[in-house]
């Protein structure tokens, strides 16, 4: 992973492959390009004409725009990279942390294959420094475990053209400043675990089945002092986990329920995170149509996010107890698979008529939520790539938030926005519940087609323990990015919701949430 260093050196004298500076769009129609704070020494080396030089090259300062130009005479770095920050802040305001995070991510991607770059972005405090660090680490992510690593690998100027940027020197950061050091340590821990979640999402399903995922969790538990309990198919049957078993029964790779427990001796609150972990989703007997199967390795992104968040909490030593539940199964069609019309007896004792085997995520989550409720946590948050309906409602970059507590839903939404994860609060209309009435069982796993994302949330609500605050994050849109990379977001697995869960745990530890 990319190394981070703090440096008080001047940009002009630092040995690196490139110096990264920020530029922005000036206010008004005639504002022009503006060089952001942090780049004063670089601008001076261009005789104060860096903005005009960049404009000549076509730069506008638009968000994520990358412009490279030769460094001035006397620089020890050969290249200056100008990264667009978007609109210049209004008077008395500063560049937002996510603008810095996105710019740093774009810079890291633009410098793939380089050994070292110095980032001279407009950082004014430890929070801004942490945002740049996080963006740089997330933007430098690559997944090449299945690529040819031999001599045929493309080279660029004698270097590995595909290798991530090896080192980032954060100019303006003070190596002896406790707040600056803490910001870098936090960014490193969260980014490393988020990138591990991305790796899990990107791993082909023939190598990541429920048993393999559970083994990854066990290894991480040993490394970071997290207690890990794995329920195999026999334990699941003995425990009455009919939802998880019903989804996984059609596969040769049996299901697992994994419990990860991070505890702090100073904790006053307990959070439970529950993740949907369908390591491959064919739809089961209700087989998905052609064109909808190719990316279904990503259907365990919720479990990957929960796993990463629990490990991050442990690495950060947060003063809150965090339990993660990974509901892992492979949804396949076979002679033993659950059929539409079958009735499953869930862990909670409720019976569910399965009308569509492709509505399987809610079945494994329901069992895990019911089990998590028995520990009486202060709040439960589940994360899942649950419904295409949520993508229809909110698009590919925004996840929906539902809850049985409006105040908690608002808090989760504010926290997601705080860390730069687009989200939107969604309702749970009571009138949609009737559509899941079943003449055979307590509830059906399908309801009205319109508002399908909300119907799924209402189904999950049925399995939350009485009096427990709960929120549901449907990350179906942003969990897997099929387009071109942007900012710190790569193609493929994104690690959606990891940072929201970690910040929620931090706020809870600090006593900021009720």
PDB file of C-alpha atoms in Angstrom, residues 166-421:
ATOM      1  CA  UNK A 166       4.465   4.210  -3.938  1.00  0.00           C
ATOM      2  CA  UNK A 167       4.853   7.190  -1.584  1.00  0.00           C
ATOM      3  CA  UNK A 168       3.031  10.435  -0.824  1.00  0.00           C
ATOM      4  CA  UNK A 169       4.724  13.271   1.058  1.00  0.00           C
ATOM      5  CA  UNK A 170       2.081  15.534   2.579  1.00  0.00           C
ATOM      6  CA  UNK A 171       3.478  19.049   2.546  1.00  0.00           C
ATOM      7  CA  UNK A 172       2.319  21.243   5.392  1.00  0.00           C
ATOM      8  CA  UNK A 173       2.032  18.261   7.696  1.00  0.00           C
ATOM      9  CA  UNK A 174       4.157  18.414  10.827  1.00  0.00           C
ATOM     10  CA  UNK A 175       5.808  15.108  11.782  1.00  0.00           C
ATOM     11  CA  UNK A 176       5.951  16.059  15.485  1.00  0.00           C
ATOM     12  CA  UNK A 177       2.397  17.408  15.713  1.00  0.00           C
ATOM     13  CA  UNK A 178       0.242  14.905  17.665  1.00  0.00           C
ATOM     14  CA  UNK A 179      -2.957  15.866  15.858  1.00  0.00           C
ATOM     15  CA  UNK A 180      -1.284  15.540  12.450  1.00  0.00           C
ATOM     16  CA  UNK A 181       0.219  12.165  13.339  1.00  0.00           C
ATOM     17  CA  UNK A 182      -3.125  10.936  14.653  1.00  0.00           C
ATOM     18  CA  UNK A 183      -4.874  12.046  11.448  1.00  0.00           C
ATOM     19  CA  UNK A 184      -2.409  10.086   9.333  1.00  0.00           C
ATOM     20  CA  UNK A 185      -2.679   7.000  11.521  1.00  0.00           C
ATOM     21  CA  UNK A 186      -6.459   7.096  11.331  1.00  0.00           C
ATOM     22  CA  UNK A 187      -6.453   7.617   7.558  1.00  0.00           C
ATOM     23  CA  UNK A 188      -4.052   4.713   7.119  1.00  0.00           C
ATOM     24  CA  UNK A 189      -6.089   2.296   9.241  1.00  0.00           C
ATOM     25  CA  UNK A 190      -9.429   3.146   7.641  1.00  0.00           C
ATOM     26  CA  UNK A 191      -8.071   3.228   4.078  1.00  0.00           C
ATOM     27  CA  UNK A 192      -6.243  -0.076   4.465  1.00  0.00           C
ATOM     28  CA  UNK A 193      -9.372  -1.814   5.739  1.00  0.00           C
ATOM     29  CA  UNK A 194     -11.596  -0.149   3.147  1.00  0.00           C
ATOM     30  CA  UNK A 195      -9.218  -1.300   0.425  1.00  0.00           C
ATOM     31  CA  UNK A 196      -9.357  -4.814   1.911  1.00  0.00           C
ATOM     32  CA  UNK A 197     -13.147  -4.628   1.578  1.00  0.00           C
ATOM     33  CA  UNK A 198     -12.664  -3.633  -2.057  1.00  0.00           C
ATOM     34  CA  UNK A 199     -10.383  -6.652  -2.539  1.00  0.00           C
ATOM     35  CA  UNK A 200     -13.060  -8.942  -1.127  1.00  0.00           C
ATOM     36  CA  UNK A 201     -15.726  -7.508  -3.415  1.00  0.00           C
ATOM     37  CA  UNK A 202     -13.440  -7.835  -6.440  1.00  0.00           C
ATOM     38  CA  UNK A 203     -12.348 -11.409  -5.677  1.00  0.00           C
ATOM     39  CA  UNK A 204     -13.974 -13.923  -8.063  1.00  0.00           C
ATOM     40  CA  UNK A 205     -16.668 -16.077  -6.438  1.00  0.00           C
ATOM     41  CA  UNK A 206     -14.801 -19.296  -7.246  1.00  0.00           C
ATOM     42  CA  UNK A 207     -12.174 -18.116  -4.744  1.00  0.00           C
ATOM     43  CA  UNK A 208     -14.429 -16.350  -2.242  1.00  0.00           C
ATOM     44  CA  UNK A 209     -17.231 -18.591  -1.062  1.00  0.00           C
ATOM     45  CA  UNK A 210     -18.734 -18.387   2.458  1.00  0.00           C
ATOM     46  CA  UNK A 211     -16.092 -20.653   3.994  1.00  0.00           C
ATOM     47  CA  UNK A 212     -13.239 -18.648   2.434  1.00  0.00           C
ATOM     48  CA  UNK A 213     -14.724 -15.346   3.599  1.00  0.00           C
ATOM     49  CA  UNK A 214     -15.053 -16.730   7.115  1.00  0.00           C
ATOM     50  CA  UNK A 215     -11.382 -17.749   7.019  1.00  0.00           C
ATOM     51  CA  UNK A 216     -10.389 -14.181   6.106  1.00  0.00           C
ATOM     52  CA  UNK A 217     -12.360 -12.926   9.112  1.00  0.00           C
ATOM     53  CA  UNK A 218     -10.701 -15.462  11.407  1.00  0.00           C
ATOM     54  CA  UNK A 219      -7.230 -14.431  10.266  1.00  0.00           C
ATOM     55  CA  UNK A 220      -8.002 -10.749  10.807  1.00  0.00           C
ATOM     56  CA  UNK A 221      -9.405 -11.522  14.236  1.00  0.00           C
ATOM     57  CA  UNK A 222      -6.167 -13.154  15.319  1.00  0.00           C
ATOM     58  CA  UNK A 223      -4.153 -10.225  13.978  1.00  0.00           C
ATOM     59  CA  UNK A 224      -6.187  -7.473  15.626  1.00  0.00           C
ATOM     60  CA  UNK A 225      -7.501  -9.035  18.831  1.00  0.00           C
ATOM     61  CA  UNK A 226     -11.071  -9.523  17.633  1.00  0.00           C
ATOM     62  CA  UNK A 227     -13.027 -12.527  18.861  1.00  0.00           C
ATOM     63  CA  UNK A 228     -14.421 -14.459  15.898  1.00  0.00           C
ATOM     64  CA  UNK A 229     -17.115 -17.131  16.029  1.00  0.00           C
ATOM     65  CA  UNK A 230     -18.097 -19.047  12.888  1.00  0.00           C
ATOM     66  CA  UNK A 231     -21.325 -21.026  12.657  1.00  0.00           C
ATOM     67  CA  UNK A 232     -21.103 -23.683   9.925  1.00  0.00           C
ATOM     68  CA  UNK A 233     -24.055 -25.401   8.289  1.00  0.00           C
ATOM     69  CA  UNK A 234     -24.454 -27.880  11.160  1.00  0.00           C
ATOM     70  CA  UNK A 235     -24.453 -25.134  13.784  1.00  0.00           C
ATOM     71  CA  UNK A 236     -26.862 -23.077  11.681  1.00  0.00           C
ATOM     72  CA  UNK A 237     -29.258 -26.017  11.452  1.00  0.00           C
ATOM     73  CA  UNK A 238     -29.004 -26.682  15.185  1.00  0.00           C
ATOM     74  CA  UNK A 239     -29.617 -22.992  15.903  1.00  0.00           C
ATOM     75  CA  UNK A 240     -32.639 -22.735  13.616  1.00  0.00           C
ATOM     76  CA  UNK A 241     -31.249 -20.226  11.139  1.00  0.00           C
ATOM     77  CA  UNK A 242     -33.782 -21.104   8.441  1.00  0.00           C
ATOM     78  CA  UNK A 243     -33.238 -17.961   6.380  1.00  0.00           C
ATOM     79  CA  UNK A 244     -29.485 -18.371   5.909  1.00  0.00           C
ATOM     80  CA  UNK A 245     -29.828 -22.119   5.346  1.00  0.00           C
ATOM     81  CA  UNK A 246     -32.710 -21.645   2.915  1.00  0.00           C
ATOM     82  CA  UNK A 247     -30.643 -19.333   0.719  1.00  0.00           C
ATOM     83  CA  UNK A 248     -27.492 -21.464   0.825  1.00  0.00           C
ATOM     84  CA  UNK A 249     -29.044 -24.916   0.479  1.00  0.00           C
ATOM     85  CA  UNK A 250     -28.803 -24.949  -3.324  1.00  0.00           C
ATOM     86  CA  UNK A 251     -25.033 -24.485  -3.399  1.00  0.00           C
ATOM     87  CA  UNK A 252     -22.177 -26.953  -2.962  1.00  0.00           C
ATOM     88  CA  UNK A 253     -20.526 -24.208  -0.867  1.00  0.00           C
ATOM     89  CA  UNK A 254     -22.476 -24.226   2.436  1.00  0.00           C
ATOM     90  CA  UNK A 255     -23.390 -20.991   4.262  1.00  0.00           C
ATOM     91  CA  UNK A 256     -21.781 -19.432   7.306  1.00  0.00           C
ATOM     92  CA  UNK A 257     -22.730 -16.891   9.961  1.00  0.00           C
ATOM     93  CA  UNK A 258     -19.681 -15.074  11.315  1.00  0.00           C
ATOM     94  CA  UNK A 259     -19.676 -13.015  14.498  1.00  0.00           C
ATOM     95  CA  UNK A 260     -16.809 -10.569  15.052  1.00  0.00           C
ATOM     96  CA  UNK A 261     -16.621  -9.021  18.522  1.00  0.00           C
ATOM     97  CA  UNK A 262     -14.447  -6.007  19.266  1.00  0.00           C
ATOM     98  CA  UNK A 263     -14.677  -4.908  22.892  1.00  0.00           C
ATOM     99  CA  UNK A 264     -13.212  -1.965  24.775  1.00  0.00           C
ATOM    100  CA  UNK A 265     -12.809  -1.899  28.543  1.00  0.00           C
ATOM    101  CA  UNK A 266     -13.879   1.762  28.456  1.00  0.00           C
ATOM    102  CA  UNK A 267     -16.970   1.260  26.303  1.00  0.00           C
ATOM    103  CA  UNK A 268     -20.330   2.613  27.425  1.00  0.00           C
ATOM    104  CA  UNK A 269     -22.223   1.748  24.231  1.00  0.00           C
ATOM    105  CA  UNK A 270     -22.574  -1.285  21.977  1.00  0.00           C
ATOM    106  CA  UNK A 271     -23.163  -1.176  18.225  1.00  0.00           C
ATOM    107  CA  UNK A 272     -24.078  -4.164  16.063  1.00  0.00           C
ATOM    108  CA  UNK A 273     -23.342  -4.080  12.329  1.00  0.00           C
ATOM    109  CA  UNK A 274     -24.970  -6.705  10.103  1.00  0.00           C
ATOM    110  CA  UNK A 275     -23.799  -7.347   6.541  1.00  0.00           C
ATOM    111  CA  UNK A 276     -25.371  -9.173   3.640  1.00  0.00           C
ATOM    112  CA  UNK A 277     -22.765 -11.611   2.351  1.00  0.00           C
ATOM    113  CA  UNK A 278     -24.094 -13.353  -0.751  1.00  0.00           C
ATOM    114  CA  UNK A 279     -20.761 -14.379  -2.253  1.00  0.00           C
ATOM    115  CA  UNK A 280     -22.497 -15.043  -5.567  1.00  0.00           C
ATOM    116  CA  UNK A 281     -26.123 -14.417  -6.468  1.00  0.00           C
ATOM    117  CA  UNK A 282     -27.525 -16.285  -9.435  1.00  0.00           C
ATOM    118  CA  UNK A 283     -31.055 -15.532  -8.267  1.00  0.00           C
ATOM    119  CA  UNK A 284     -31.548 -19.186  -7.370  1.00  0.00           C
ATOM    120  CA  UNK A 285     -34.543 -20.884  -8.965  1.00  0.00           C
ATOM    121  CA  UNK A 286     -35.821 -17.382  -9.805  1.00  0.00           C
ATOM    122  CA  UNK A 287     -32.784 -17.119 -12.079  1.00  0.00           C
ATOM    123  CA  UNK A 288     -31.543 -13.690 -13.038  1.00  0.00           C
ATOM    124  CA  UNK A 289     -31.914 -12.794 -16.732  1.00  0.00           C
ATOM    125  CA  UNK A 290     -28.917 -12.680 -19.069  1.00  0.00           C
ATOM    126  CA  UNK A 291     -26.766  -9.625 -18.491  1.00  0.00           C
ATOM    127  CA  UNK A 292     -27.476  -9.435 -14.769  1.00  0.00           C
ATOM    128  CA  UNK A 293     -25.137 -12.163 -13.502  1.00  0.00           C
ATOM    129  CA  UNK A 294     -21.702 -10.895 -14.428  1.00  0.00           C
ATOM    130  CA  UNK A 295     -21.174  -8.590 -11.440  1.00  0.00           C
ATOM    131  CA  UNK A 296     -22.993 -10.646  -8.833  1.00  0.00           C
ATOM    132  CA  UNK A 297     -19.751 -11.379  -6.998  1.00  0.00           C
ATOM    133  CA  UNK A 298     -20.392  -7.944  -5.454  1.00  0.00           C
ATOM    134  CA  UNK A 299     -23.479  -9.111  -3.569  1.00  0.00           C
ATOM    135  CA  UNK A 300     -21.373  -9.577  -0.432  1.00  0.00           C
ATOM    136  CA  UNK A 301     -20.326  -5.894  -0.335  1.00  0.00           C
ATOM    137  CA  UNK A 302     -22.405  -5.265   2.782  1.00  0.00           C
ATOM    138  CA  UNK A 303     -20.594  -8.003   4.692  1.00  0.00           C
ATOM    139  CA  UNK A 304     -17.251  -6.677   3.407  1.00  0.00           C
ATOM    140  CA  UNK A 305     -18.149  -3.202   4.707  1.00  0.00           C
ATOM    141  CA  UNK A 306     -19.121  -4.553   8.128  1.00  0.00           C
ATOM    142  CA  UNK A 307     -15.941  -6.629   8.330  1.00  0.00           C
ATOM    143  CA  UNK A 308     -13.778  -3.614   7.433  1.00  0.00           C
ATOM    144  CA  UNK A 309     -15.576  -1.366   9.920  1.00  0.00           C
ATOM    145  CA  UNK A 310     -15.104  -3.766  12.847  1.00  0.00           C
ATOM    146  CA  UNK A 311     -11.401  -4.224  12.081  1.00  0.00           C
ATOM    147  CA  UNK A 312     -11.009  -0.442  11.724  1.00  0.00           C
ATOM    148  CA  UNK A 313     -12.619   0.085  15.129  1.00  0.00           C
ATOM    149  CA  UNK A 314     -10.162  -2.390  16.639  1.00  0.00           C
ATOM    150  CA  UNK A 315      -7.155  -0.805  14.963  1.00  0.00           C
ATOM    151  CA  UNK A 316      -8.247   2.648  16.131  1.00  0.00           C
ATOM    152  CA  UNK A 317      -8.904   1.417  19.665  1.00  0.00           C
ATOM    153  CA  UNK A 318     -12.334   3.072  19.788  1.00  0.00           C
ATOM    154  CA  UNK A 319     -14.014   3.163  23.189  1.00  0.00           C
ATOM    155  CA  UNK A 320     -17.174   1.426  22.013  1.00  0.00           C
ATOM    156  CA  UNK A 321     -18.088  -2.238  21.665  1.00  0.00           C
ATOM    157  CA  UNK A 322     -18.700  -3.207  18.050  1.00  0.00           C
ATOM    158  CA  UNK A 323     -20.101  -6.551  16.947  1.00  0.00           C
ATOM    159  CA  UNK A 324     -20.141  -7.481  13.283  1.00  0.00           C
ATOM    160  CA  UNK A 325     -22.387 -10.153  11.816  1.00  0.00           C
ATOM    161  CA  UNK A 326     -21.539 -11.532   8.372  1.00  0.00           C
ATOM    162  CA  UNK A 327     -24.455 -13.472   6.898  1.00  0.00           C
ATOM    163  CA  UNK A 328     -22.684 -15.515   4.212  1.00  0.00           C
ATOM    164  CA  UNK A 329     -24.276 -17.742   1.581  1.00  0.00           C
ATOM    165  CA  UNK A 330     -24.108 -18.539  -2.117  1.00  0.00           C
ATOM    166  CA  UNK A 331     -27.465 -18.381  -3.907  1.00  0.00           C
ATOM    167  CA  UNK A 332     -27.511 -21.079  -6.590  1.00  0.00           C
ATOM    168  CA  UNK A 333     -30.138 -23.103  -8.500  1.00  0.00           C
ATOM    169  CA  UNK A 334     -30.034 -26.863  -8.095  1.00  0.00           C
ATOM    170  CA  UNK A 335     -32.208 -29.822  -7.211  1.00  0.00           C
ATOM    171  CA  UNK A 336     -31.810 -28.967  -3.535  1.00  0.00           C
ATOM    172  CA  UNK A 337     -32.420 -25.216  -3.871  1.00  0.00           C
ATOM    173  CA  UNK A 338     -35.288 -23.414  -2.164  1.00  0.00           C
ATOM    174  CA  UNK A 339     -38.266 -23.065  -4.537  1.00  0.00           C
ATOM    175  CA  UNK A 340     -40.729 -20.211  -4.960  1.00  0.00           C
ATOM    176  CA  UNK A 341     -43.626 -21.226  -2.713  1.00  0.00           C
ATOM    177  CA  UNK A 342     -41.463 -22.840  -0.048  1.00  0.00           C
ATOM    178  CA  UNK A 343     -41.891 -21.695   3.561  1.00  0.00           C
ATOM    179  CA  UNK A 344     -38.849 -21.094   5.766  1.00  0.00           C
ATOM    180  CA  UNK A 345     -38.876 -20.968   9.553  1.00  0.00           C
ATOM    181  CA  UNK A 346     -36.553 -18.132  10.515  1.00  0.00           C
ATOM    182  CA  UNK A 347     -34.279 -17.833  13.546  1.00  0.00           C
ATOM    183  CA  UNK A 348     -36.823 -15.524  15.184  1.00  0.00           C
ATOM    184  CA  UNK A 349     -39.536 -18.180  14.866  1.00  0.00           C
ATOM    185  CA  UNK A 350     -41.448 -16.315  12.161  1.00  0.00           C
ATOM    186  CA  UNK A 351     -42.288 -18.191   8.984  1.00  0.00           C
ATOM    187  CA  UNK A 352     -41.610 -16.686   5.549  1.00  0.00           C
ATOM    188  CA  UNK A 353     -43.191 -17.713   2.272  1.00  0.00           C
ATOM    189  CA  UNK A 354     -40.526 -17.389  -0.404  1.00  0.00           C
ATOM    190  CA  UNK A 355     -42.222 -15.963  -3.482  1.00  0.00           C
ATOM    191  CA  UNK A 356     -38.970 -15.050  -5.221  1.00  0.00           C
ATOM    192  CA  UNK A 357     -35.636 -16.734  -4.491  1.00  0.00           C
ATOM    193  CA  UNK A 358     -33.836 -13.680  -5.881  1.00  0.00           C
ATOM    194  CA  UNK A 359     -35.094 -11.711  -2.863  1.00  0.00           C
ATOM    195  CA  UNK A 360     -32.601 -13.688  -0.801  1.00  0.00           C
ATOM    196  CA  UNK A 361     -30.583 -10.955   0.873  1.00  0.00           C
ATOM    197  CA  UNK A 362     -33.417 -10.032   3.195  1.00  0.00           C
ATOM    198  CA  UNK A 363     -33.659 -13.671   4.300  1.00  0.00           C
ATOM    199  CA  UNK A 364     -30.053 -13.971   5.466  1.00  0.00           C
ATOM    200  CA  UNK A 365     -30.170 -10.485   6.993  1.00  0.00           C
ATOM    201  CA  UNK A 366     -33.375 -11.256   8.874  1.00  0.00           C
ATOM    202  CA  UNK A 367     -31.747 -14.191  10.661  1.00  0.00           C
ATOM    203  CA  UNK A 368     -28.627 -12.183  11.490  1.00  0.00           C
ATOM    204  CA  UNK A 369     -30.624  -9.156  12.697  1.00  0.00           C
ATOM    205  CA  UNK A 370     -32.766 -11.351  14.939  1.00  0.00           C
ATOM    206  CA  UNK A 371     -29.658 -12.968  16.408  1.00  0.00           C
ATOM    207  CA  UNK A 372     -27.912  -9.600  16.852  1.00  0.00           C
ATOM    208  CA  UNK A 373     -30.985  -8.312  18.688  1.00  0.00           C
ATOM    209  CA  UNK A 374     -30.539 -10.946  21.400  1.00  0.00           C
ATOM    210  CA  UNK A 375     -27.385  -9.164  22.592  1.00  0.00           C
ATOM    211  CA  UNK A 376     -29.426  -5.985  23.196  1.00  0.00           C
ATOM    212  CA  UNK A 377     -27.058  -3.543  21.451  1.00  0.00           C
ATOM    213  CA  UNK A 378     -27.764   0.182  21.630  1.00  0.00           C
ATOM    214  CA  UNK A 379     -28.265   0.189  17.855  1.00  0.00           C
ATOM    215  CA  UNK A 380     -28.185  -2.177  14.894  1.00  0.00           C
ATOM    216  CA  UNK A 381     -27.131  -1.038  11.430  1.00  0.00           C
ATOM    217  CA  UNK A 382     -27.406  -3.442   8.528  1.00  0.00           C
ATOM    218  CA  UNK A 383     -25.647  -2.889   5.202  1.00  0.00           C
ATOM    219  CA  UNK A 384     -26.674  -4.626   1.999  1.00  0.00           C
ATOM    220  CA  UNK A 385     -26.692  -4.525  -1.775  1.00  0.00           C
ATOM    221  CA  UNK A 386     -30.358  -5.280  -1.360  1.00  0.00           C
ATOM    222  CA  UNK A 387     -32.582  -3.978  -4.155  1.00  0.00           C
ATOM    223  CA  UNK A 388     -32.445  -2.790  -7.731  1.00  0.00           C
ATOM    224  CA  UNK A 389     -35.364  -0.583  -6.769  1.00  0.00           C
ATOM    225  CA  UNK A 390     -33.048   1.555  -4.639  1.00  0.00           C
ATOM    226  CA  UNK A 391     -30.825   2.093  -7.667  1.00  0.00           C
ATOM    227  CA  UNK A 392     -33.854   3.151  -9.668  1.00  0.00           C
ATOM    228  CA  UNK A 393     -34.709   5.659  -6.953  1.00  0.00           C
ATOM    229  CA  UNK A 394     -31.270   7.067  -6.106  1.00  0.00           C
ATOM    230  CA  UNK A 395     -28.936   6.135  -8.959  1.00  0.00           C
ATOM    231  CA  UNK A 396     -25.521   4.533  -8.843  1.00  0.00           C
ATOM    232  CA  UNK A 397     -23.711   6.757  -6.341  1.00  0.00           C
ATOM    233  CA  UNK A 398     -26.163   7.245  -3.468  1.00  0.00           C
ATOM    234  CA  UNK A 399     -27.306   4.748  -0.867  1.00  0.00           C
ATOM    235  CA  UNK A 400     -30.652   4.824   0.899  1.00  0.00           C
ATOM    236  CA  UNK A 401     -31.120   4.947   4.676  1.00  0.00           C
ATOM    237  CA  UNK A 402     -34.196   3.548   6.398  1.00  0.00           C
ATOM    238  CA  UNK A 403     -34.784   3.311  10.132  1.00  0.00           C
ATOM    239  CA  UNK A 404     -37.332   2.668  12.858  1.00  0.00           C
ATOM    240  CA  UNK A 405     -36.140   5.904  14.508  1.00  0.00           C
ATOM    241  CA  UNK A 406     -36.274   9.182  12.575  1.00  0.00           C
ATOM    242  CA  UNK A 407     -33.647  10.865  14.746  1.00  0.00           C
ATOM    243  CA  UNK A 408     -31.211   7.980  14.263  1.00  0.00           C
ATOM    244  CA  UNK A 409     -31.850   7.964  10.519  1.00  0.00           C
ATOM    245  CA  UNK A 410     -31.009  11.681  10.444  1.00  0.00           C
ATOM    246  CA  UNK A 411     -27.814  11.087  12.435  1.00  0.00           C
ATOM    247  CA  UNK A 412     -26.657   8.320  10.105  1.00  0.00           C
ATOM    248  CA  UNK A 413     -27.404  10.504   7.086  1.00  0.00           C
ATOM    249  CA  UNK A 414     -25.443  13.421   8.539  1.00  0.00           C
ATOM    250  CA  UNK A 415     -22.520  11.130   9.356  1.00  0.00           C
ATOM    251  CA  UNK A 416     -22.494   9.699   5.829  1.00  0.00           C
ATOM    252  CA  UNK A 417     -22.441  13.203   4.358  1.00  0.00           C
ATOM    253  CA  UNK A 418     -19.699  14.173   6.818  1.00  0.00           C
ATOM    254  CA  UNK A 419     -17.361  11.488   5.472  1.00  0.00           C
ATOM    255  CA  UNK A 420     -18.282  12.102   1.844  1.00  0.00           C
ATOM    256  CA  UNK A 421     -20.575   9.140   1.177  1.00  0.00           C
TER     257      UNK A 421
END
